[in-house]
Coordinates of C-alpha atoms in Angstrom, one line a residue:
M1 CA 9.8 -39.5 -46.5
S2 CA 12.7 -37.5 -45.2
S3 CA 10.8 -34.2 -45.5
S4 CA 7.8 -35.7 -43.6
L5 CA 10.1 -37.0 -40.9
R6 CA 11.7 -33.5 -40.5
S7 CA 8.3 -31.8 -40.3
R8 CA 7.2 -34.3 -37.6
M9 CA 10.4 -33.7 -35.6
R10 CA 10.0 -29.9 -36.0
D11 CA 6.4 -30.0 -34.8
R12 CA 7.1 -32.4 -32.0
S13 CA 7.1 -30.9 -28.5
P14 CA 10.4 -31.3 -26.6
G15 CA 8.6 -33.1 -23.7
L16 CA 10.5 -33.9 -20.5
G17 CA 14.0 -33.8 -22.0
A18 CA 14.5 -30.1 -21.8
G19 CA 13.0 -29.9 -18.3
L20 CA 15.2 -32.7 -17.0
A21 CA 18.3 -31.2 -18.5
G22 CA 17.5 -27.7 -17.1
G23 CA 16.8 -29.0 -13.6
A24 CA 19.9 -31.1 -13.5
L25 CA 22.0 -28.1 -14.8
A26 CA 20.5 -25.8 -12.1
A27 CA 21.5 -28.3 -9.3
G28 CA 24.9 -28.8 -10.8
L29 CA 25.6 -25.1 -11.0
G30 CA 24.7 -24.6 -7.4
L31 CA 26.6 -27.6 -6.2
G32 CA 29.6 -26.5 -8.3
A33 CA 29.6 -23.0 -6.9
C34 CA 29.7 -24.3 -3.3
A35 CA 32.4 -26.8 -4.3
A36 CA 34.5 -24.1 -5.9
L37 CA 34.3 -21.9 -2.9
V38 CA 35.2 -24.7 -0.4
M39 CA 38.0 -26.0 -2.5
L40 CA 39.5 -22.5 -2.8
L41 CA 39.5 -22.1 0.9
W42 CA 40.9 -25.6 1.4
V43 CA 43.8 -24.9 -1.1
S44 CA 44.6 -21.6 0.5
S45 CA 44.5 -22.9 4.1
P46 CA 48.0 -23.4 5.6
Y47 CA 46.9 -26.3 7.8
P48 CA 44.2 -28.4 6.1
D49 CA 42.6 -31.0 8.4
S50 CA 41.5 -33.3 5.6
G51 CA 42.1 -34.1 1.9
P52 CA 40.1 -33.2 -1.1
G53 CA 37.5 -35.8 -0.3
G54 CA 36.7 -34.1 3.0
A55 CA 36.5 -30.7 1.3
L56 CA 34.0 -32.1 -1.3
H57 CA 31.9 -33.6 1.5
V58 CA 31.8 -30.3 3.2
A59 CA 30.8 -28.6 -0.1
A60 CA 27.9 -31.1 -0.6
A61 CA 26.7 -30.6 3.1
L62 CA 26.9 -26.8 2.6
W63 CA 24.8 -27.0 -0.5
L64 CA 22.2 -29.1 1.3
L65 CA 22.3 -26.6 4.2
A66 CA 21.4 -23.8 1.8
H67 CA 18.1 -25.7 1.1
G68 CA 17.2 -25.7 4.8
V69 CA 18.4 -29.3 5.5
E70 CA 19.6 -29.8 9.0
L71 CA 23.1 -31.2 9.5
V72 CA 24.6 -33.3 12.3
R73 CA 28.2 -33.0 13.6
A74 CA 29.4 -36.3 15.2
D75 CA 33.0 -35.3 15.8
T76 CA 32.6 -33.0 18.9
L77 CA 34.5 -32.5 22.1
S78 CA 31.7 -34.0 24.2
G79 CA 31.3 -37.0 21.9
A80 CA 27.6 -36.3 21.4
A81 CA 26.1 -35.5 18.0
Q82 CA 25.3 -31.8 17.7
P83 CA 22.8 -30.4 15.1
V84 CA 23.5 -27.5 12.8
G85 CA 20.3 -26.0 11.4
L86 CA 21.0 -22.3 10.9
T87 CA 20.5 -21.7 7.2
P88 CA 22.3 -18.7 5.7
L89 CA 19.6 -16.8 3.7
L90 CA 22.1 -15.5 1.2
L91 CA 23.0 -19.1 0.3
L92 CA 19.3 -20.0 0.1
A93 CA 18.8 -17.3 -2.6
L94 CA 21.2 -19.2 -4.9
P95 CA 19.3 -22.4 -5.5
V96 CA 16.0 -20.6 -5.6
W97 CA 17.2 -18.3 -8.4
L98 CA 18.7 -21.2 -10.3
V99 CA 15.6 -23.4 -10.2
Y100 CA 13.4 -20.4 -11.1
R101 CA 15.6 -19.6 -14.2
A102 CA 15.6 -23.3 -15.3
A103 CA 11.8 -23.5 -15.1
R104 CA 11.3 -20.2 -16.9
D105 CA 13.6 -21.1 -19.7
A106 CA 12.0 -24.5 -20.1
T107 CA 8.7 -22.9 -21.1
D108 CA 10.0 -20.3 -23.4
A109 CA 8.7 -20.7 -27.0
S110 CA 11.0 -20.2 -30.0
D111 CA 10.9 -16.9 -31.8
E112 CA 11.3 -18.6 -35.2
P113 CA 8.0 -19.2 -37.1
D114 CA 9.1 -22.8 -37.9
G115 CA 10.3 -23.5 -34.4
P116 CA 8.9 -26.1 -32.1
P117 CA 5.7 -25.4 -30.1
P118 CA 6.1 -24.3 -26.5
V119 CA 6.4 -26.9 -23.8
P120 CA 3.2 -27.4 -21.7
A121 CA 3.5 -25.9 -18.2
R122 CA 2.9 -29.2 -16.4
T123 CA 5.5 -31.0 -18.5
A124 CA 8.1 -28.3 -17.9
W125 CA 7.5 -28.2 -14.2
T126 CA 7.7 -32.0 -13.8
G127 CA 11.0 -32.2 -15.8
V128 CA 12.7 -29.4 -13.9
V129 CA 11.7 -30.8 -10.5
L130 CA 12.7 -34.4 -11.3
G131 CA 16.1 -33.3 -12.8
Y132 CA 16.9 -31.2 -9.8
L133 CA 15.8 -33.9 -7.3
G134 CA 17.9 -36.4 -9.1
V135 CA 21.1 -34.4 -8.5
G136 CA 20.0 -33.5 -5.0
A137 CA 19.6 -37.1 -4.0
A138 CA 23.0 -38.0 -5.3
A139 CA 24.6 -35.1 -3.4
A140 CA 22.8 -36.2 -0.2
L141 CA 24.1 -39.7 -0.6
Y142 CA 27.6 -38.5 -1.1
A143 CA 27.4 -36.1 1.9
S144 CA 26.1 -38.7 4.2
G145 CA 29.4 -40.5 4.3
G146 CA 31.3 -37.4 5.5
E147 CA 31.3 -34.8 8.2
P148 CA 28.9 -33.2 8.8
C149 CA 26.1 -35.4 7.4
P150 CA 22.6 -34.4 6.5
E151 CA 19.4 -35.6 8.2
W152 CA 17.3 -37.6 5.8
P153 CA 13.9 -36.5 7.0
W154 CA 15.0 -32.9 6.3
V155 CA 16.3 -33.9 2.9
T156 CA 12.9 -35.5 1.9
V157 CA 11.0 -32.4 2.9
C158 CA 13.2 -29.4 2.1
L159 CA 14.5 -30.4 -1.4
P160 CA 11.1 -31.1 -3.0
L161 CA 9.5 -28.1 -1.3
L162 CA 12.1 -25.6 -2.5
S163 CA 12.5 -27.0 -6.0
G164 CA 8.7 -27.4 -6.5
G165 CA 7.9 -23.9 -5.3
A166 CA 10.6 -22.1 -7.3
A167 CA 9.8 -24.1 -10.4
A168 CA 6.1 -23.3 -10.2
V169 CA 6.9 -19.6 -10.1
G170 CA 9.3 -19.9 -13.0
V171 CA 6.8 -21.8 -15.1
W172 CA 4.1 -19.2 -14.4
V173 CA 6.3 -16.4 -15.4
G174 CA 7.6 -18.2 -18.5
C175 CA 4.0 -18.7 -19.6
G176 CA 3.2 -15.0 -19.5
R177 CA 1.8 -14.8 -16.0
P178 CA -1.6 -16.2 -17.0
H179 CA -4.5 -15.9 -14.6
R180 CA -8.0 -17.4 -14.7
P181 CA -11.2 -15.7 -13.6
L182 CA -11.0 -15.2 -9.9
S183 CA -13.1 -17.7 -8.0
P184 CA -15.3 -16.3 -5.1
R185 CA -13.6 -18.8 -2.8
L186 CA -10.1 -17.4 -3.3
S187 CA -10.8 -14.0 -1.6
P188 CA -12.9 -13.3 1.5
R189 CA -16.2 -11.6 1.2
W190 CA -15.1 -8.5 3.2
V191 CA -12.3 -8.0 0.5
R192 CA -14.1 -9.0 -2.6
G193 CA -17.4 -7.2 -2.2
P194 CA -20.2 -7.2 -4.8
L195 CA -17.8 -6.2 -7.6
S196 CA -16.3 -8.2 -10.5
G197 CA -13.4 -10.5 -10.5
A198 CA -11.1 -7.9 -12.0
D199 CA -11.6 -5.5 -9.1
A200 CA -11.1 -8.4 -6.7
R201 CA -7.8 -9.2 -8.4
R202 CA -6.8 -5.6 -8.1
R203 CA -7.6 -5.6 -4.4
L204 CA -5.6 -8.8 -3.9
G205 CA -2.7 -7.3 -5.9
T206 CA -2.8 -4.2 -3.7
A207 CA -2.7 -6.2 -0.5
A208 CA 0.3 -8.2 -1.8
R209 CA 2.2 -5.1 -2.8
A210 CA 1.4 -3.4 0.5
A211 CA 2.6 -6.5 2.4
G212 CA 5.7 -6.7 0.3
A213 CA 6.5 -3.0 0.9
A214 CA 6.0 -3.4 4.7
T215 CA 8.2 -6.5 4.7
A216 CA 10.9 -4.7 2.8
V217 CA 10.7 -1.7 5.2
L218 CA 11.0 -4.1 8.2
T219 CA 14.0 -6.0 6.8
G220 CA 15.7 -2.9 5.5
G221 CA 15.2 -1.1 8.8
G222 CA 16.6 -4.2 10.5
A223 CA 19.7 -4.0 8.3
L224 CA 20.0 -0.3 9.2
L225 CA 19.8 -1.1 12.9
L226 CA 22.4 -3.8 12.4
G227 CA 24.9 -1.5 10.7
T228 CA 24.3 1.2 13.3
S229 CA 24.9 -1.2 16.2
L230 CA 28.1 -2.5 14.5
V231 CA 29.4 1.0 14.2
W232 CA 28.5 1.7 17.8
H233 CA 30.3 -1.4 19.0
G234 CA 33.1 -1.1 16.4
D235 CA 35.9 -2.0 18.8
T236 CA 34.2 -5.2 20.0
A237 CA 33.5 -6.3 16.4
R238 CA 37.1 -5.6 15.3
L239 CA 38.5 -7.6 18.2
A240 CA 36.2 -10.5 17.5
F241 CA 37.3 -10.5 13.9
T242 CA 41.0 -10.6 14.7
E243 CA 40.9 -13.0 17.7
L244 CA 38.7 -15.7 16.1
T245 CA 41.4 -16.9 13.7
E246 CA 44.9 -16.2 12.5
G247 CA 46.1 -15.7 8.9
W248 CA 44.4 -14.1 6.0
T249 CA 42.8 -17.3 4.8
G250 CA 41.0 -17.8 8.1
R251 CA 39.9 -14.2 8.3
F252 CA 38.7 -14.3 4.8
T253 CA 36.6 -17.4 5.7
V254 CA 35.1 -15.5 8.7
L255 CA 34.4 -12.5 6.5
L256 CA 32.5 -14.7 3.9
L257 CA 30.5 -16.4 6.7
A258 CA 29.6 -13.0 8.2
I259 CA 28.5 -11.7 4.8
T260 CA 26.3 -14.8 4.1
L261 CA 24.7 -14.3 7.6
I262 CA 23.9 -10.6 7.1
P263 CA 20.3 -11.2 5.9
N264 CA 19.7 -13.5 8.9
A265 CA 21.0 -10.7 11.2
A266 CA 18.7 -8.2 9.4
V267 CA 15.7 -10.4 10.2
W268 CA 16.8 -10.7 13.8
S269 CA 17.1 -7.0 14.1
A270 CA 13.6 -6.6 12.5
S271 CA 12.2 -9.0 15.1
Y272 CA 14.0 -7.0 17.8
A273 CA 12.3 -3.8 16.6
L274 CA 8.9 -5.4 16.5
G275 CA 9.1 -6.3 20.1
P276 CA 9.4 -10.1 20.5
G277 CA 13.2 -10.0 19.9
F278 CA 15.4 -13.1 19.3
A279 CA 17.0 -15.8 21.3
L280 CA 20.7 -16.2 21.9
G281 CA 20.7 -19.6 23.4
S282 CA 17.9 -21.6 25.1
G283 CA 16.1 -19.3 27.5
H284 CA 18.1 -16.2 26.7
M285 CA 16.0 -13.6 24.9
V286 CA 17.0 -10.1 23.7
H287 CA 14.3 -7.5 23.1
P288 CA 14.0 -3.7 23.6
L289 CA 12.9 -3.9 27.2
A290 CA 15.8 -6.2 28.4
S291 CA 18.8 -8.0 27.0
D292 CA 19.9 -11.4 28.3
P293 CA 22.4 -13.0 26.0
A294 CA 23.9 -16.4 26.8
P295 CA 27.2 -16.0 28.7
L296 CA 29.2 -18.4 26.6
L297 CA 29.0 -17.0 23.1
P298 CA 31.7 -17.3 20.5
P299 CA 33.6 -14.1 19.5
F300 CA 31.8 -13.7 16.2
P301 CA 31.7 -10.2 14.5
L302 CA 28.0 -10.0 14.0
L303 CA 27.3 -10.9 17.6
A304 CA 29.1 -7.7 18.6
A305 CA 25.9 -5.9 17.6
V306 CA 23.9 -7.5 20.4
P307 CA 22.9 -4.9 23.0
D308 CA 24.6 -5.0 26.4
A309 CA 23.1 -7.1 29.0
G310 CA 20.6 -5.3 31.3
P311 CA 17.3 -3.4 31.0
G312 CA 16.6 -1.4 27.9
S313 CA 17.2 2.3 27.6
P314 CA 15.4 5.1 25.6
L315 CA 18.0 4.5 22.9
N316 CA 16.9 0.9 22.6
W317 CA 13.2 1.9 22.6
A318 CA 13.8 4.2 19.6
V319 CA 13.9 1.1 17.3
V320 CA 10.1 1.4 17.4
L321 CA 10.4 3.8 14.4
V322 CA 11.0 0.8 12.1
P323 CA 7.6 -0.9 12.6
V324 CA 6.0 2.6 12.5
A325 CA 7.5 3.2 9.1
A326 CA 6.3 -0.2 7.9
G327 CA 2.7 0.5 9.0
V328 CA 2.7 3.9 7.4
T329 CA 4.1 2.5 4.2
A330 CA 1.4 -0.3 4.0
G331 CA -1.3 2.2 4.8
W332 CA -0.2 4.6 2.1
F333 CA -0.1 1.8 -0.5
V334 CA -3.7 0.8 0.3
G335 CA -5.0 4.3 0.6
S336 CA -3.5 5.4 -2.7
A337 CA -4.9 2.4 -4.5
A338 CA -8.4 2.9 -3.1
V339 CA -9.0 5.9 -5.4
T340 CA -7.5 5.7 -8.8
P341 CA -7.4 8.8 -11.0
A342 CA -8.1 6.7 -14.1
R343 CA -11.4 5.5 -12.7
P344 CA -12.3 7.7 -9.8
W345 CA -16.0 6.7 -9.8
L346 CA -15.0 3.1 -8.9
H347 CA -13.2 4.1 -5.6
W348 CA -13.5 1.7 -2.7
S349 CA -15.6 2.3 0.3
A350 CA -13.9 2.8 3.7
G351 CA -14.9 -0.7 4.8
R352 CA -13.5 -2.4 1.7
T353 CA -10.3 -0.3 2.0
L354 CA -9.8 -1.5 5.6
G355 CA -10.4 -5.0 4.4
V356 CA -7.6 -4.8 1.9
L357 CA -5.3 -3.4 4.7
A358 CA -6.3 -6.3 6.9
L359 CA -5.4 -8.8 4.1
A360 CA -2.1 -7.0 3.7
A361 CA -1.4 -7.3 7.4
L362 CA -2.2 -11.0 7.3
T363 CA 0.2 -11.5 4.3
C364 CA 2.9 -9.6 6.2
T365 CA 2.3 -11.9 9.2
V366 CA 2.9 -15.0 7.0
A367 CA 6.0 -13.5 5.4
L368 CA 7.6 -12.5 8.7
T369 CA 6.8 -15.8 10.3
L370 CA 8.5 -17.7 7.4
L371 CA 11.5 -15.4 7.4
A372 CA 11.9 -15.7 11.2
E373 CA 11.8 -19.5 11.1
L374 CA 14.2 -19.7 8.2
S375 CA 16.7 -17.2 9.7
G376 CA 17.1 -19.1 13.0
G377 CA 17.9 -22.6 14.0
P378 CA 20.1 -24.7 16.4
L379 CA 23.9 -24.5 16.5
G380 CA 24.3 -27.4 19.0
G381 CA 22.5 -29.0 22.0
S382 CA 21.3 -27.7 25.4
A383 CA 22.2 -24.0 25.6
L384 CA 22.9 -23.7 21.8
S385 CA 19.6 -25.4 20.8
R386 CA 17.9 -22.1 19.7
F387 CA 19.3 -19.1 17.9
G388 CA 17.2 -16.5 16.2
P389 CA 13.7 -15.1 16.4
L390 CA 10.6 -17.0 17.2
G391 CA 8.3 -17.1 14.2
R392 CA 5.1 -17.6 16.2
L393 CA 5.7 -14.3 17.9
T394 CA 7.5 -12.2 15.2
G395 CA 4.8 -12.7 12.5
P396 CA 1.7 -11.7 14.5
A397 CA 3.6 -8.7 16.0
A398 CA 4.4 -7.5 12.4
G399 CA 0.7 -7.9 11.3
L400 CA -0.5 -6.1 14.4
W401 CA 1.8 -3.1 13.8
V402 CA 0.8 -2.9 10.2
L403 CA -2.9 -3.0 11.0
L404 CA -2.9 -0.5 13.9
L405 CA -0.6 2.1 12.3
G406 CA -1.9 1.6 8.7
T407 CA -5.6 2.2 9.5
P408 CA -5.4 6.0 10.1
V409 CA -2.9 6.4 7.3
T410 CA -5.2 4.5 4.9
L411 CA -8.3 6.4 5.8
T412 CA -6.5 9.7 5.6
A413 CA -4.9 9.0 2.2
R414 CA -8.3 7.8 0.8
A415 CA -10.1 10.9 2.1
W416 CA -7.5 13.3 0.8
R417 CA -7.6 11.8 -2.7
L418 CA -11.4 12.0 -2.8
H419 CA -11.2 15.6 -1.6
T420 CA -8.7 16.5 -4.3
L421 CA -10.8 14.9 -7.0
R422 CA -14.0 16.7 -5.8
R423 CA -12.1 20.0 -5.6
T424 CA -10.8 19.7 -9.1
G425 CA -14.3 18.8 -10.4
V426 CA -13.5 15.2 -11.4
L427 CA -16.0 13.9 -8.9
P428 CA -19.3 15.6 -8.0
P429 CA -19.3 17.3 -4.6
R430 CA -20.8 15.3 -1.8
R431 CA -24.5 16.1 -1.2
S432 CA -25.4 17.6 2.1
R433 CA -27.7 15.4 4.1
P434 CA -30.7 17.1 5.7
A435 CA -30.8 17.1 9.5
R436 CA -32.9 14.2 10.9
K437 CA -35.6 15.2 13.2
R438 CA -35.0 13.8 16.6
R439 CA -37.6 12.8 19.1
G440 CA -38.0 15.3 21.9
S441 CA -36.4 18.2 19.9
P442 CA -38.5 21.4 19.7
A443 CA -40.1 22.0 16.3
W444 CA -38.6 25.4 16.0
L445 CA -35.1 24.0 16.3
T446 CA -35.6 21.2 13.8
G447 CA -37.3 23.6 11.4
A448 CA -34.4 26.0 11.6
R449 CA -32.0 23.2 10.9
E450 CA -33.9 22.0 7.9
S451 CA -34.3 25.5 6.5
R452 CA -30.6 26.2 6.8
T453 CA -29.8 22.9 5.1
A454 CA -32.4 23.2 2.3
E455 CA -32.0 26.9 1.4
P456 CA -28.5 28.2 1.0
N457 CA -27.7 31.7 1.9
P458 CA -28.5 34.1 -0.9
R459 CA -25.7 36.0 -2.5
V460 CA -25.9 39.7 -2.1
P461 CA -25.1 41.5 -5.4
E462 CA -22.1 43.8 -5.2
P463 CA -22.8 47.5 -5.4
T464 CA -22.3 49.2 -8.7
S465 CA -20.1 52.1 -9.3
E466 CA -22.5 54.0 -11.6
P467 CA -23.8 57.4 -10.5
E468 CA -27.2 57.6 -9.0
E469 CA -28.7 59.8 -11.8
E470 CA -27.7 57.2 -14.5
L471 CA -30.1 54.7 -12.9
Y472 CA -33.0 56.7 -14.3
D473 CA -31.8 57.2 -17.8
F474 CA -34.7 55.2 -19.1
L475 CA -37.2 57.8 -17.8
R476 CA -37.4 60.3 -20.6
T477 CA -39.8 63.2 -20.1
D478 CA -39.2 64.8 -23.5
T479 CA -42.0 62.8 -25.0
E480 CA -45.8 63.3 -24.6
E481 CA -46.3 59.6 -23.5
A482 CA -43.7 59.8 -20.8
A483 CA -45.1 63.1 -19.5
D484 CA -48.7 61.7 -19.3
A485 CA -47.4 58.6 -17.6
L486 CA -45.6 60.6 -14.9
A487 CA -48.5 63.0 -14.4
V488 CA -49.7 63.3 -10.8
P489 CA -53.5 63.0 -10.2
R490 CA -54.9 66.5 -9.7
T491 CA -57.7 67.9 -7.7
S492 CA -60.1 70.4 -9.0
G493 CA -58.2 73.4 -7.7
E494 CA -54.8 72.1 -8.5
S495 CA -52.8 72.6 -11.7
S496 CA -51.6 69.5 -13.4
R497 CA -47.8 69.2 -13.5
P498 CA -45.6 66.2 -14.2
R499 CA -44.1 64.4 -11.3
T500 CA -40.4 64.3 -10.9
P501 CA -38.6 61.0 -11.0
G502 CA -37.9 61.2 -7.2
T503 CA -41.5 61.6 -6.4
A504 CA -42.6 58.8 -8.7
D505 CA -40.1 56.5 -7.2
A506 CA -41.2 57.4 -3.6
V507 CA -44.8 56.8 -4.5
A508 CA -44.1 53.5 -6.2
H509 CA -42.1 52.1 -3.2
Q510 CA -44.5 53.4 -0.6
P511 CA -46.2 50.4 1.1
P512 CA -50.0 50.2 0.9
A513 CA -51.7 51.4 4.0
E514 CA -53.9 48.9 5.8
P515 CA -57.6 49.9 5.8
E516 CA -58.9 51.0 9.1
A517 CA -62.6 50.3 8.3
P518 CA -63.8 46.9 7.1
A519 CA -65.4 48.4 4.1
P520 CA -63.7 51.6 2.7
K521 CA -65.9 54.2 1.2
V522 CA -65.5 54.8 -2.5
P523 CA -65.0 58.5 -3.3
S524 CA -67.3 60.3 -5.6
R525 CA -66.3 60.6 -9.2
D526 CA -68.0 64.0 -9.6
P527 CA -65.3 66.5 -10.5
E528 CA -67.3 69.3 -8.7
A529 CA -67.3 67.5 -5.4
P530 CA -64.7 68.8 -3.0
G531 CA -61.8 66.5 -2.2
A532 CA -62.5 64.4 -5.2
L533 CA -59.6 63.2 -7.3
A534 CA -59.5 63.9 -10.9
P535 CA -59.0 60.9 -13.0
A536 CA -55.8 60.5 -14.8
R537 CA -56.0 61.5 -18.4
T538 CA -54.7 59.5 -21.2
P539 CA -53.1 60.9 -24.4
E540 CA -56.2 59.8 -26.3
A541 CA -58.6 61.8 -24.1
D542 CA -56.5 64.9 -23.9
P543 CA -53.6 64.9 -26.3
D544 CA -52.5 68.4 -25.3
P545 CA -51.7 68.8 -21.6
A546 CA -50.9 72.4 -22.0
G547 CA -54.3 73.1 -23.5
S548 CA -56.1 71.7 -20.5
D549 CA -54.1 73.9 -18.2
S550 CA -55.1 77.0 -20.1
S551 CA -58.8 76.0 -20.1
V552 CA -58.8 75.7 -16.3

């Protein structure tokens, strides 16, 4: 009985228990990291404004802010509640990574042969999400009694959305990235084409990789612009860093806040390079053509990178190189994938290739719209109600840049790869199409075109270096048969003598003369008649040519 019970327990699936524990552990690790950081700053502060309870309330609110939850500050100078919705993207990466790891580990099967079976994907996802939301709801309840407090509508939307999405990706990766046969409804007709689902998946994967590369180039270029502008305005950034607070604890806090906001500033710079720019206060936009920051901005180090107020200069317009590089990168990815050296005969047509590029541009539009909305938000009311780029403008601008600049690069890369494969003999050369006969064109013109297309120019053989006399080595006159063959027809009064090779060649190549009379007169065969030609003798008729000469 005991062995049977052990076998049943060994074969029994872990169920929701492992998923619940993994989700709760992921939420606890994120909350603990924020609490440790806040408590470290509170302990090192020379003038703390509250006790440990207040510091823990701030840690819980900061953890919720990392999920995109909007906070509200009630203790302000004006007495009115002010919202805080600017989410640091670096803090957002922490809970996403923790939930992803928890879901991936919940679906891992044991390597031992007698280990338990793997957890089903649906069970693992449900357990991780429920465990994470349980800890998140407790943290929201605790943070609502402090300052700042979270907005519950944002809690009910952001926490399930983030935990569910990250857990779904983790479960999919933990199960080995399975994929079902691609349904025709999942990809548009102008991308899928008449080919199989495997090729359609390859096109979707190419579009996703091209969009990811373009997004990475845009954000990386934005980070480069941010660093260049900070170096250019180095004195302003240094003064803002020293004047904002006193003491090493306060400056360390400002430094940490600036580091967590660097990804946000990179997205802002990418939106600036794309053209729409970003807002620094309600109604104050900053873009390459003009800069209009709000007049009452705090002396924050990252805000020193904002261009000076006024119209843009050619130096500001040079930021257009960032979207140009993104479009070229996306076009190169799609053009290179259109012709694969492993299966060159399955290369995509030009229309299908442009369809994949359009799908990549659409994916890049969605990605930049999401990043722009996440990187911005309010920092207060009235003039501080909007900070950051506008997603409805930044995303379409990114997709338009990728589509316009990626089209010539895609077609050029595809044509170059096809030309290389045809030149190396991997693909057959393209057949020349005959010229179509147009209406109204003269017959002699169309005929000449067709003849030039159908009949290639003949190759002229190269001249040989052999001497002229060696060309006639095959004419041997030392035999009787050759002498008779080269004998010139004789008249009655003419001695028979063999023809020389030059004479024979001249006679053989002489063109036949056209008859002047319609019916030429046949000459007489009588050897006595004057002007009659003597018939050529064969070796059988006269085996001795010398004897015939002596008889005459």
